[in-house]
Structures are given as C-alpha cells and as structure tokens.
Amino acid sequence: MSYEVYKMKDFSVEKMPFKLLYITHSEYDKGWHSTQHTHHFTELFYIVKGKGAFVLPQKEIPIKENDLVIINPNVEHTEKSNPQDSLEYIALGIEGLAFSLPKEMDSSVGLYTYQGDRKDMLFYLQKLLVEVQHGDAEYEIVCQNIIEILIVKLRREKNFKVEQIETKNVNKAVAFAMHYINQNYRDNITLDKLAKVAHINKYYLAHSFKKDMGVSPIDYLNKIRVREAQILLETTDYPISYIAEIIGFSSQSFFAQAFKRSTNETPSSYRKAAKSKGSV
C-alpha cells in the first residue's frame, strides 16, 4: 500500500478583477478576413486549425495551428486566413485586464503569440465552450475559475505580466454582438439574427447597444461595412456594385446611401479622390 499526503501551504487568494464577456468557436473559409477594429477589452484567440495572420497598422504577424494570440485593449487589428487554408479558432473577450511582457521582450505592439501545451489549453477552452453552451446552474462561476486557471498558466509559463485596467463596463451581449458583427459583416445580419446568436431579447439588445456604444447595432454594422468599402475603393478596381455585394449590402443603392451618410461622399467620388491623391 502506498499513501502520500501533500499539505498545502498557508496562502491568501486575491480574486482577479476581470469579467468574461464571450467565448466563440468559429471557422472561416480560405482567404477570409475580418475588418480593422479595436475594442476596450482583451481578446484571446486560440488557433485550432489552419494558418493566417493578424494585421496591425504597421505590422503583420503570422499565426498557425496551436498559437494562442493575445490582443490588448485598444489595439487596432484584423485577422485573416491564408488563401490556401481555412482558419478555425476559439476566441475569448475578457474585460478588466491587459497583458505585457518583460522589458527584455518586445511588448510594444500589444499583440503576442504563445505556443504551449495544446492538449492542456484545448482542454480548458473546450470546458469553457461546454459550460456556456449548456448553461447549467452556476456555469458563470465555473467559467470564471477556468479563465483564472488559464491566466495563471500563462503568467507562469511565459512570464506575462497581468495588469488591472479601468474599463467601460460594456454589457456582455453588446460585446458579443460587436464581435459577431466584426467577424461576419458580409453576411445578412439583422437585429433579429443578432438577438438570436446572442440569446437575448432584441429590444433589450438594441437599447443596451445604443446605451453603451452610442449607435444602434445596424448603424454599427453599416459603419464597419463602409470602412471596408473605403479600403476596397482605395486599393482595387472592383466595380462599385461588386463592392456593395461582397461587403453585405442587399443593393448598390442601399450601399450608396449608407456610404454618403457616413462619409458625406458618394463611393465614386471617394474613389476618384483617393486615386488622385495616390498618384500625386
């Protein structure tokens, strides 16, 4: 018979002051990309399968299967898959904290990749997904504790520093809706669809979104689409009708109205001005 006892040391535990806003499991086709965006909270992306990159204003960081990507608040970025690979990932939105690296490592961009124990990381992330999907009694407590375990492991294995930050305290459903719009703005998105994927009453979502973000969910969607249209108008010769279609507008006239409302210009005049500026 073998019998071993390990006595725990006396210690005090300080609860980490953060909140899990959402967790999503997404898979996108080859050549997909989201649009440039920022958010007030930290995002963690675990790449389950595929290859791609995170694009920052001055830098592009390649990502691959088994990478954990940490994006601090207010870092402008977009993610994309390779032309040859689809991209599958699990993403978390966490409010109230930010990460930094030791001084001897580059922590200027606010985005870091970490390659650790795939089996261990996936175990906790899949537990999070199951808890959120099933919504059993006190699942929020389980999720909070799993996130704390993940953060402790990151801090231990990579020597990350975790800092408490002041936040806007955005509603969880609003944060999820923003994330969903940023990733899927090309799709046919309505208030009803947003409410359905966020598992919330559409009137409450509309009220909360306007309260927290200052615009309605559909106005935010159109803003994201117009921003993407500006990039396409500046960098491609695609017909305006095709740009309207690929960014999610049901018709060229709706696109033109939304574009004029947002920029005070028509798509054609915006393209003309951008081209002439680029040729100077």
mmCIF file of C-alpha atoms in Angstrom:
data_model
loop_
_atom_site.group_PDB
_atom_site.id
_atom_site.type_symbol
_atom_site.label_atom_id
_atom_site.label_comp_id
_atom_site.label_asym_id
_atom_site.label_seq_id
_atom_site.Cartn_x
_atom_site.Cartn_y
_atom_site.Cartn_z
ATOM 1 C CA MET A 1 0.000 0.000 0.000
ATOM 2 C CA SER A 2 1.194 3.481 -0.866
ATOM 3 C CA TYR A 3 -0.101 6.568 0.881
ATOM 4 C CA GLU A 4 1.141 10.096 0.296
ATOM 5 C CA VAL A 5 -0.107 13.361 1.726
ATOM 6 C CA TYR A 6 0.801 16.776 0.360
ATOM 7 C CA LYS A 7 -0.025 19.570 2.732
ATOM 8 C CA MET A 8 -0.981 22.932 1.228
ATOM 9 C CA LYS A 9 0.908 25.976 2.426
ATOM 10 C CA ASP A 10 -0.976 28.787 4.077
ATOM 11 C CA PHE A 11 -1.815 31.359 1.429
ATOM 12 C CA SER A 12 -4.345 34.043 0.634
ATOM 13 C CA VAL A 13 -6.040 34.192 -2.763
ATOM 14 C CA GLU A 14 -6.905 37.530 -4.310
ATOM 15 C CA LYS A 15 -9.676 37.271 -6.868
ATOM 16 C CA MET A 16 -8.708 38.552 -10.299
ATOM 17 C CA PRO A 17 -10.796 41.625 -11.176
ATOM 18 C CA PHE A 18 -11.998 40.726 -14.668
ATOM 19 C CA LYS A 19 -15.119 39.542 -16.480
ATOM 20 C CA LEU A 20 -15.555 37.013 -19.308
ATOM 21 C CA LEU A 21 -17.657 38.770 -21.963
ATOM 22 C CA TYR A 22 -17.962 35.991 -24.536
ATOM 23 C CA ILE A 23 -16.462 32.832 -25.984
ATOM 24 C CA THR A 24 -16.926 31.801 -29.621
ATOM 25 C CA HIS A 25 -15.824 28.881 -31.776
ATOM 26 C CA SER A 26 -15.522 29.960 -35.415
ATOM 27 C CA GLU A 27 -14.328 28.530 -38.724
ATOM 28 C CA TYR A 28 -13.822 30.667 -41.813
ATOM 29 C CA ASP A 29 -13.073 29.865 -45.451
ATOM 30 C CA LYS A 30 -9.790 30.339 -47.295
ATOM 31 C CA GLY A 31 -8.938 33.975 -47.944
ATOM 32 C CA TRP A 32 -11.415 35.294 -45.323
ATOM 33 C CA HIS A 33 -10.624 38.352 -43.238
ATOM 34 C CA SER A 34 -12.411 40.478 -40.678
ATOM 35 C CA THR A 35 -12.316 44.275 -40.812
ATOM 36 C CA GLN A 36 -9.971 46.591 -38.920
ATOM 37 C CA HIS A 37 -11.352 47.206 -35.452
ATOM 38 C CA THR A 38 -10.493 47.920 -31.832
ATOM 39 C CA HIS A 39 -12.227 47.145 -28.545
ATOM 40 C CA HIS A 40 -11.894 48.202 -24.934
ATOM 41 C CA PHE A 41 -11.282 44.658 -23.670
ATOM 42 C CA THR A 42 -8.614 41.981 -24.168
ATOM 43 C CA GLU A 43 -9.126 39.177 -26.694
ATOM 44 C CA LEU A 44 -7.535 35.728 -26.658
ATOM 45 C CA PHE A 45 -7.565 33.678 -29.873
ATOM 46 C CA TYR A 46 -6.560 30.023 -29.853
ATOM 47 C CA ILE A 47 -5.875 28.753 -33.394
ATOM 48 C CA VAL A 48 -7.396 25.269 -33.566
ATOM 49 C CA LYS A 49 -6.600 24.679 -37.242
ATOM 50 C CA GLY A 50 -5.237 26.467 -40.293
ATOM 51 C CA LYS A 51 -2.916 29.374 -40.958
ATOM 52 C CA GLY A 52 -3.314 33.095 -41.333
ATOM 53 C CA ALA A 53 -2.192 36.395 -39.879
ATOM 54 C CA PHE A 54 -3.138 39.217 -37.560
ATOM 55 C CA VAL A 55 -2.756 42.541 -39.338
ATOM 56 C CA LEU A 56 -1.793 45.625 -37.326
ATOM 57 C CA PRO A 57 -1.457 49.167 -38.746
ATOM 58 C CA GLN A 58 2.334 48.817 -39.164
ATOM 59 C CA LYS A 59 2.877 45.086 -38.935
ATOM 60 C CA GLU A 60 1.566 41.651 -39.950
ATOM 61 C CA ILE A 61 2.037 38.726 -37.545
ATOM 62 C CA PRO A 62 1.703 35.174 -38.973
ATOM 63 C CA ILE A 63 -0.335 32.640 -36.994
ATOM 64 C CA LYS A 64 -0.731 28.896 -37.234
ATOM 65 C CA GLU A 65 -2.315 25.923 -35.520
ATOM 66 C CA ASN A 66 -1.718 25.798 -31.750
ATOM 67 C CA ASP A 67 -0.871 29.516 -31.425
ATOM 68 C CA LEU A 68 -2.517 31.477 -28.646
ATOM 69 C CA VAL A 69 -2.834 35.135 -29.667
ATOM 70 C CA ILE A 70 -3.333 37.830 -27.020
ATOM 71 C CA ILE A 71 -4.655 41.224 -28.158
ATOM 72 C CA ASN A 72 -4.695 44.003 -25.590
ATOM 73 C CA PRO A 73 -7.427 46.663 -25.406
ATOM 74 C CA ASN A 74 -7.463 49.472 -27.994
ATOM 75 C CA VAL A 75 -5.052 47.720 -30.388
ATOM 76 C CA GLU A 76 -6.283 48.162 -33.964
ATOM 77 C CA HIS A 77 -6.179 44.834 -35.774
ATOM 78 C CA THR A 78 -7.837 42.440 -38.144
ATOM 79 C CA GLU A 79 -7.408 38.704 -38.585
ATOM 80 C CA LYS A 80 -7.338 36.769 -41.851
ATOM 81 C CA SER A 81 -6.868 33.248 -43.166
ATOM 82 C CA ASN A 82 -4.409 32.237 -45.880
ATOM 83 C CA PRO A 83 -5.578 31.802 -49.488
ATOM 84 C CA GLN A 84 -4.665 28.104 -49.076
ATOM 85 C CA ASP A 85 -6.044 27.499 -45.579
ATOM 86 C CA SER A 86 -9.303 27.950 -43.737
ATOM 87 C CA LEU A 87 -8.972 29.289 -40.207
ATOM 88 C CA GLU A 88 -10.604 27.749 -37.152
ATOM 89 C CA TYR A 89 -10.239 29.342 -33.729
ATOM 90 C CA ILE A 90 -11.720 29.790 -30.276
ATOM 91 C CA ALA A 91 -11.931 33.429 -29.147
ATOM 92 C CA LEU A 92 -12.476 34.913 -25.688
ATOM 93 C CA GLY A 93 -13.333 38.504 -24.777
ATOM 94 C CA ILE A 94 -12.108 39.409 -21.280
ATOM 95 C CA GLU A 95 -12.793 42.774 -19.671
ATOM 96 C CA GLY A 96 -10.700 44.368 -16.930
ATOM 97 C CA LEU A 97 -7.144 43.223 -17.657
ATOM 98 C CA ALA A 98 -4.239 43.640 -20.055
ATOM 99 C CA PHE A 99 -1.036 41.661 -20.660
ATOM 100 C CA SER A 100 2.549 42.832 -21.004
ATOM 101 C CA LEU A 101 5.860 41.067 -21.479
ATOM 102 C CA PRO A 102 9.098 41.526 -19.528
ATOM 103 C CA LYS A 103 11.204 44.526 -20.562
ATOM 104 C CA GLU A 104 13.714 42.385 -22.441
ATOM 105 C CA MET A 105 10.949 41.185 -24.796
ATOM 106 C CA ASP A 106 9.068 43.277 -27.350
ATOM 107 C CA SER A 107 5.713 44.277 -25.899
ATOM 108 C CA SER A 108 5.194 47.479 -27.882
ATOM 109 C CA VAL A 109 2.504 46.243 -30.276
ATOM 110 C CA GLY A 110 0.073 44.867 -27.704
ATOM 111 C CA LEU A 111 -0.286 41.545 -29.550
ATOM 112 C CA TYR A 112 1.608 38.409 -28.547
ATOM 113 C CA THR A 113 1.641 34.787 -29.690
ATOM 114 C CA TYR A 114 2.210 31.901 -27.315
ATOM 115 C CA GLN A 115 2.808 28.237 -28.165
ATOM 116 C CA GLY A 116 2.262 25.951 -25.230
ATOM 117 C CA ASP A 117 0.749 22.604 -24.383
ATOM 118 C CA ARG A 118 -2.008 22.143 -26.976
ATOM 119 C CA LYS A 119 -3.744 19.367 -25.067
ATOM 120 C CA ASP A 120 -3.840 21.390 -21.856
ATOM 121 C CA MET A 121 -5.003 24.625 -23.494
ATOM 122 C CA LEU A 122 -7.707 22.942 -25.562
ATOM 123 C CA PHE A 123 -8.977 21.070 -22.513
ATOM 124 C CA TYR A 124 -9.778 24.291 -20.650
ATOM 125 C CA LEU A 125 -11.136 26.129 -23.689
ATOM 126 C CA GLN A 126 -13.434 23.243 -24.606
ATOM 127 C CA LYS A 127 -14.641 23.107 -20.996
ATOM 128 C CA LEU A 128 -15.496 26.812 -21.304
ATOM 129 C CA LEU A 129 -17.446 26.185 -24.505
ATOM 130 C CA VAL A 130 -19.401 23.313 -22.963
ATOM 131 C CA GLU A 131 -20.274 25.352 -19.869
ATOM 132 C CA VAL A 132 -21.510 28.319 -21.902
ATOM 133 C CA GLN A 133 -23.405 26.151 -24.404
ATOM 134 C CA HIS A 134 -25.210 24.124 -21.710
ATOM 135 C CA GLY A 135 -25.744 26.992 -19.265
ATOM 136 C CA ASP A 136 -26.126 24.710 -16.259
ATOM 137 C CA ALA A 137 -26.547 26.088 -12.733
ATOM 138 C CA GLU A 138 -23.737 28.466 -11.716
ATOM 139 C CA TYR A 139 -21.909 27.981 -15.013
ATOM 140 C CA GLU A 140 -20.659 31.576 -14.764
ATOM 141 C CA ILE A 141 -18.655 30.649 -11.654
ATOM 142 C CA VAL A 142 -17.128 27.651 -13.432
ATOM 143 C CA CYS A 143 -16.187 29.837 -16.430
ATOM 144 C CA GLN A 144 -14.622 32.494 -14.222
ATOM 145 C CA ASN A 145 -12.485 29.886 -12.462
ATOM 146 C CA ILE A 146 -11.374 28.292 -15.745
ATOM 147 C CA ILE A 147 -10.287 31.699 -17.047
ATOM 148 C CA GLU A 148 -8.322 32.298 -13.844
ATOM 149 C CA ILE A 149 -6.530 28.963 -14.354
ATOM 150 C CA LEU A 150 -5.645 29.899 -17.945
ATOM 151 C CA ILE A 151 -4.281 33.284 -16.894
ATOM 152 C CA VAL A 152 -2.198 31.779 -14.069
ATOM 153 C CA LYS A 153 -0.733 29.220 -16.501
ATOM 154 C CA LEU A 154 0.132 31.965 -18.988
ATOM 155 C CA ARG A 155 1.709 34.062 -16.283
ATOM 156 C CA ARG A 156 3.689 31.041 -15.049
ATOM 157 C CA GLU A 157 4.875 29.612 -18.369
ATOM 158 C CA LYS A 158 5.530 32.761 -20.408
ATOM 159 C CA ASN A 159 6.184 35.199 -17.597
ATOM 160 C CA PHE A 160 3.423 37.503 -18.753
ATOM 161 C CA LYS A 161 2.547 40.390 -16.500
ATOM 162 C CA VAL A 162 -1.180 40.873 -15.962
ATOM 163 C CA GLU A 163 -2.388 44.380 -15.224
ATOM 164 C CA GLN A 164 -5.766 45.526 -13.981
ATOM 165 C CA ILE A 165 -7.253 48.270 -16.175
ATOM 166 C CA GLU A 166 -10.256 50.550 -15.986
ATOM 167 C CA THR A 167 -12.976 49.638 -18.480
ATOM 168 C CA LYS A 168 -16.188 50.994 -19.946
ATOM 169 C CA ASN A 169 -18.155 48.134 -18.380
ATOM 170 C CA VAL A 170 -19.925 47.194 -21.611
ATOM 171 C CA ASN A 171 -22.848 44.758 -21.439
ATOM 172 C CA LYS A 172 -21.812 41.157 -22.262
ATOM 173 C CA ALA A 173 -24.432 40.846 -25.001
ATOM 174 C CA VAL A 174 -23.225 44.104 -26.570
ATOM 175 C CA ALA A 175 -19.598 42.909 -26.576
ATOM 176 C CA PHE A 176 -20.638 39.626 -28.192
ATOM 177 C CA ALA A 177 -22.770 41.425 -30.810
ATOM 178 C CA MET A 178 -19.838 43.703 -31.693
ATOM 179 C CA HIS A 179 -17.527 40.701 -32.057
ATOM 180 C CA TYR A 180 -20.083 38.886 -34.219
ATOM 181 C CA ILE A 181 -20.536 41.912 -36.493
ATOM 182 C CA ASN A 182 -16.770 42.422 -36.879
ATOM 183 C CA GLN A 183 -16.314 38.798 -37.970
ATOM 184 C CA ASN A 184 -19.454 38.359 -40.100
ATOM 185 C CA TYR A 185 -20.306 41.784 -41.533
ATOM 186 C CA ARG A 186 -20.528 40.359 -45.076
ATOM 187 C CA ASP A 187 -23.492 38.175 -44.083
ATOM 188 C CA ASN A 188 -27.143 39.166 -43.989
ATOM 189 C CA ILE A 189 -27.253 40.475 -40.409
ATOM 190 C CA THR A 190 -30.476 41.770 -38.878
ATOM 191 C CA LEU A 191 -31.374 42.770 -35.333
ATOM 192 C CA ASP A 192 -33.368 39.531 -35.063
ATOM 193 C CA LYS A 193 -30.335 37.465 -36.082
ATOM 194 C CA LEU A 194 -28.045 39.300 -33.645
ATOM 195 C CA ALA A 195 -30.511 38.742 -30.829
ATOM 196 C CA LYS A 196 -30.760 35.056 -31.715
ATOM 197 C CA VAL A 197 -26.994 34.386 -31.740
ATOM 198 C CA ALA A 198 -26.581 36.418 -28.535
ATOM 199 C CA HIS A 199 -29.530 34.592 -26.871
ATOM 200 C CA ILE A 200 -31.149 37.858 -25.808
ATOM 201 C CA ASN A 201 -34.327 39.842 -26.405
ATOM 202 C CA LYS A 202 -33.837 42.055 -29.470
ATOM 203 C CA TYR A 203 -35.337 45.156 -27.826
ATOM 204 C CA TYR A 204 -33.030 44.806 -24.832
ATOM 205 C CA LEU A 205 -30.055 44.299 -27.171
ATOM 206 C CA ALA A 206 -30.933 47.388 -29.226
ATOM 207 C CA HIS A 207 -31.365 49.503 -26.077
ATOM 208 C CA SER A 208 -28.150 48.237 -24.442
ATOM 209 C CA PHE A 209 -26.105 48.601 -27.637
ATOM 210 C CA LYS A 210 -27.221 52.209 -28.148
ATOM 211 C CA LYS A 211 -26.572 52.990 -24.468
ATOM 212 C CA ASP A 212 -23.061 51.502 -24.440
ATOM 213 C CA MET A 213 -21.853 52.329 -27.965
ATOM 214 C CA GLY A 214 -23.836 55.458 -28.860
ATOM 215 C CA VAL A 215 -25.224 53.893 -32.061
ATOM 216 C CA SER A 216 -27.687 51.158 -32.920
ATOM 217 C CA PRO A 217 -26.423 47.665 -33.850
ATOM 218 C CA ILE A 218 -27.384 48.186 -37.511
ATOM 219 C CA ASP A 219 -25.695 51.605 -37.641
ATOM 220 C CA TYR A 220 -22.560 49.979 -36.200
ATOM 221 C CA LEU A 221 -22.803 47.225 -38.854
ATOM 222 C CA ASN A 222 -23.087 49.797 -41.638
ATOM 223 C CA LYS A 223 -20.118 51.717 -40.209
ATOM 224 C CA ILE A 224 -17.993 48.545 -40.353
ATOM 225 C CA ARG A 225 -19.148 47.819 -43.917
ATOM 226 C CA VAL A 226 -18.403 51.366 -45.087
ATOM 227 C CA ARG A 227 -14.917 51.222 -43.555
ATOM 228 C CA GLU A 228 -14.221 48.034 -45.513
ATOM 229 C CA ALA A 229 -15.677 49.629 -48.658
ATOM 230 C CA GLN A 230 -13.261 52.558 -48.302
ATOM 231 C CA ILE A 231 -10.316 50.128 -48.313
ATOM 232 C CA LEU A 232 -11.643 48.339 -51.402
ATOM 233 C CA LEU A 233 -12.337 51.610 -53.217
ATOM 234 C CA GLU A 234 -8.795 52.781 -52.486
ATOM 235 C CA THR A 235 -6.947 49.553 -53.309
ATOM 236 C CA THR A 236 -8.935 47.751 -56.033
ATOM 237 C CA ASP A 237 -10.682 48.431 -59.333
ATOM 238 C CA TYR A 238 -13.714 46.336 -58.395
ATOM 239 C CA PRO A 239 -16.996 47.721 -59.739
ATOM 240 C CA ILE A 240 -18.956 49.579 -57.067
ATOM 241 C CA SER A 241 -21.859 47.138 -57.479
ATOM 242 C CA TYR A 242 -19.490 44.237 -56.693
ATOM 243 C CA ILE A 243 -18.069 46.013 -53.626
ATOM 244 C CA ALA A 244 -21.620 46.594 -52.365
ATOM 245 C CA GLU A 245 -22.349 42.879 -52.765
ATOM 246 C CA ILE A 246 -19.220 41.470 -51.097
ATOM 247 C CA ILE A 247 -19.455 43.724 -48.035
ATOM 248 C CA GLY A 248 -23.036 42.657 -47.355
ATOM 249 C CA PHE A 249 -25.397 45.312 -48.784
ATOM 250 C CA SER A 250 -28.518 43.987 -50.470
ATOM 251 C CA SER A 251 -28.311 46.569 -53.282
ATOM 252 C CA GLN A 252 -25.990 49.198 -54.702
ATOM 253 C CA SER A 253 -28.480 51.951 -53.843
ATOM 254 C CA PHE A 254 -28.543 50.957 -50.138
ATOM 255 C CA PHE A 255 -24.745 50.903 -50.187
ATOM 256 C CA ALA A 256 -24.559 54.363 -51.767
ATOM 257 C CA GLN A 257 -26.983 55.782 -49.183
ATOM 258 C CA ALA A 258 -25.061 54.321 -46.239
ATOM 259 C CA PHE A 259 -21.717 55.427 -47.683
ATOM 260 C CA LYS A 260 -22.913 59.010 -48.263
ATOM 261 C CA ARG A 261 -24.433 59.154 -44.772
ATOM 262 C CA SER A 262 -21.152 58.030 -43.209
ATOM 263 C CA THR A 263 -18.562 59.894 -45.320
ATOM 264 C CA ASN A 264 -20.503 62.758 -46.938
ATOM 265 C CA GLU A 265 -19.296 61.460 -50.315
ATOM 266 C CA THR A 266 -20.542 59.031 -52.921
ATOM 267 C CA PRO A 267 -18.496 55.849 -53.457
ATOM 268 C CA SER A 268 -17.403 57.018 -56.920
ATOM 269 C CA SER A 269 -16.285 60.469 -55.738
ATOM 270 C CA TYR A 270 -14.430 58.874 -52.795
ATOM 271 C CA ARG A 271 -12.594 56.504 -55.174
ATOM 272 C CA LYS A 272 -11.741 59.329 -57.563
ATOM 273 C CA ALA A 273 -10.293 61.462 -54.752
ATOM 274 C CA ALA A 274 -8.331 58.514 -53.315
ATOM 275 C CA LYS A 275 -6.859 57.620 -56.718
ATOM 276 C CA SER A 276 -5.842 61.198 -57.482
ATOM 277 C CA LYS A 277 -4.215 61.537 -54.043
ATOM 278 C CA GLY A 278 -2.293 58.337 -54.623
ATOM 279 C CA SER A 279 -0.975 59.480 -57.990
ATOM 280 C CA VAL A 280 0.435 62.762 -56.661
#
